Amino acid sequence: DTGVSQDPRHKITKRGQNVTFRCDPISEHNRLYWYRQTLGQGPEFLTYFQNEAQLEKSRLLSDRFSAERPKGSFSTLEIQRTEQGDSAMYLCASSQSGASEGYTFGSGTRLTVV
Amino acid sequence: KQEVTQIPAALSVPEGENLVLNCSFTDSAIYNLQWFRQDPGKGLTSLLLIQSSQREQTSGRLNASLDKSSGRSTLYIAASQPGDSATYLCAVIRNYGQNFVFGPGTRLSVLP
């Protein structure tokens, strides 16, 4: 297990389409986080899971966004009816047993809505 | 609400110089602070993690310090190299919280 994997690396979609991203965390990490990053800004928190439970959601996570982690392993982030404002880098991170361990980030999925 | 700022927003230095990047946060009640590096179009690579009980951490040419009472952290890079060119982000976890709050980053260019 070499780190956090995200798929796809890049996604171009037409406005109004649905998209789904996948994140595979480090296997022994029980916490998984989703962040969004727009150009020139730091990442903004979207949501996080401990095992399969979604424990916190940001107000940035509108009703068009849904995230799941059904078996406490990989996670998916779905965006319905995409808008041009959804264009961003979507980053996934994982950690183990609390914040003292720090985060390990994946390489991200870059979404472009045209 | 925790806010994190980083100064300068961009920095350009000749190769070999020592440099300091600054990070400030408004709520001193943090659990830990982490410095990351981000290359263009890429994800984040962890550089150094400082727990709230620690004052500094070192890794190779990098040294990060933390002063909780003043709400500040610095990242010192010694003998900079062109390969250090990237955006450097600091992030803090608030007490009893589980998600990091990030600063906007400092974009560093090291010229050969």
mmCIF file of C-alpha atoms in Angstrom, chain A residues 9 31 33 35 37 40-45 48 56 89 91 98-103 105-108 110, chain B residues 1 31-32 34 36 38 41-46 49 51 89 93-94 97-105:
data_model
loop_
_atom_site.group_PDB
_atom_site.id
_atom_site.type_symbol
_atom_site.label_atom_id
_atom_site.label_comp_id
_atom_site.label_asym_id
_atom_site.label_seq_id
_atom_site.Cartn_x
_atom_site.Cartn_y
_atom_site.Cartn_z
ATOM 1 C CA ARG A 9 -6.848 12.133 -12.319
ATOM 2 C CA ARG A 31 -10.482 8.455 8.700
ATOM 3 C CA TYR A 33 -11.478 13.425 4.168
ATOM 4 C CA TYR A 35 -11.360 18.740 0.226
ATOM 5 C CA GLN A 37 -9.240 23.429 -4.021
ATOM 6 C CA GLY A 40 -4.653 29.992 -6.102
ATOM 7 C CA GLN A 41 -6.461 28.999 -2.922
ATOM 8 C CA GLY A 42 -5.804 26.556 -0.145
ATOM 9 C CA PRO A 43 -7.954 23.416 0.101
ATOM 10 C CA GLU A 44 -11.396 23.805 1.684
ATOM 11 C CA PHE A 45 -12.924 21.075 3.798
ATOM 12 C CA TYR A 48 -15.005 13.430 6.495
ATOM 13 C CA GLU A 56 -19.071 16.130 9.453
ATOM 14 C CA MET A 89 -9.267 20.024 -7.765
ATOM 15 C CA LEU A 91 -8.499 16.136 -2.920
ATOM 16 C CA GLY A 98 -6.813 11.217 15.297
ATOM 17 C CA ALA A 99 -5.135 14.366 14.158
ATOM 18 C CA SER A 100 -1.789 13.712 15.833
ATOM 19 C CA GLU A 101 -0.923 11.442 12.955
ATOM 20 C CA GLY A 102 -1.345 14.150 10.352
ATOM 21 C CA TYR A 103 -2.856 13.690 6.942
ATOM 22 C CA PHE A 105 -3.174 13.313 0.647
ATOM 23 C CA GLY A 106 -3.842 11.772 -2.719
ATOM 24 C CA SER A 107 -2.891 13.371 -6.011
ATOM 25 C CA GLY A 108 -6.379 14.742 -6.528
ATOM 26 C CA ARG A 110 -9.112 17.803 -11.433
ATOM 27 C CA LYS B 1 -13.806 30.720 13.234
ATOM 28 C CA TYR B 31 -4.179 20.606 18.165
ATOM 29 C CA ASN B 32 -1.397 20.497 15.602
ATOM 30 C CA GLN B 34 1.189 20.672 9.327
ATOM 31 C CA PHE B 36 2.625 20.766 2.956
ATOM 32 C CA GLN B 38 2.156 21.280 -3.629
ATOM 33 C CA GLY B 41 -1.555 20.528 -10.705
ATOM 34 C CA LYS B 42 -0.602 17.939 -8.103
ATOM 35 C CA GLY B 43 -1.766 16.815 -4.689
ATOM 36 C CA LEU B 44 -0.221 17.752 -1.356
ATOM 37 C CA THR B 45 2.953 16.256 0.077
ATOM 38 C CA SER B 46 3.403 16.429 3.824
ATOM 39 C CA LEU B 49 3.896 17.982 11.421
ATOM 40 C CA GLN B 51 2.004 18.819 17.598
ATOM 41 C CA LEU B 89 0.732 25.434 2.507
ATOM 42 C CA ILE B 93 -6.403 21.438 13.283
ATOM 43 C CA ARG B 94 -8.458 23.159 15.951
ATOM 44 C CA GLY B 97 -11.924 19.162 15.629
ATOM 45 C CA GLN B 98 -10.996 16.695 12.940
ATOM 46 C CA ASN B 99 -10.457 18.709 9.777
ATOM 47 C CA PHE B 100 -7.604 20.978 8.828
ATOM 48 C CA VAL B 101 -8.036 24.657 8.007
ATOM 49 C CA PHE B 102 -5.570 25.650 5.294
ATOM 50 C CA GLY B 103 -3.848 28.877 4.475
ATOM 51 C CA PRO B 104 -3.785 30.123 0.870
ATOM 52 C CA GLY B 105 -0.157 29.122 0.410
#
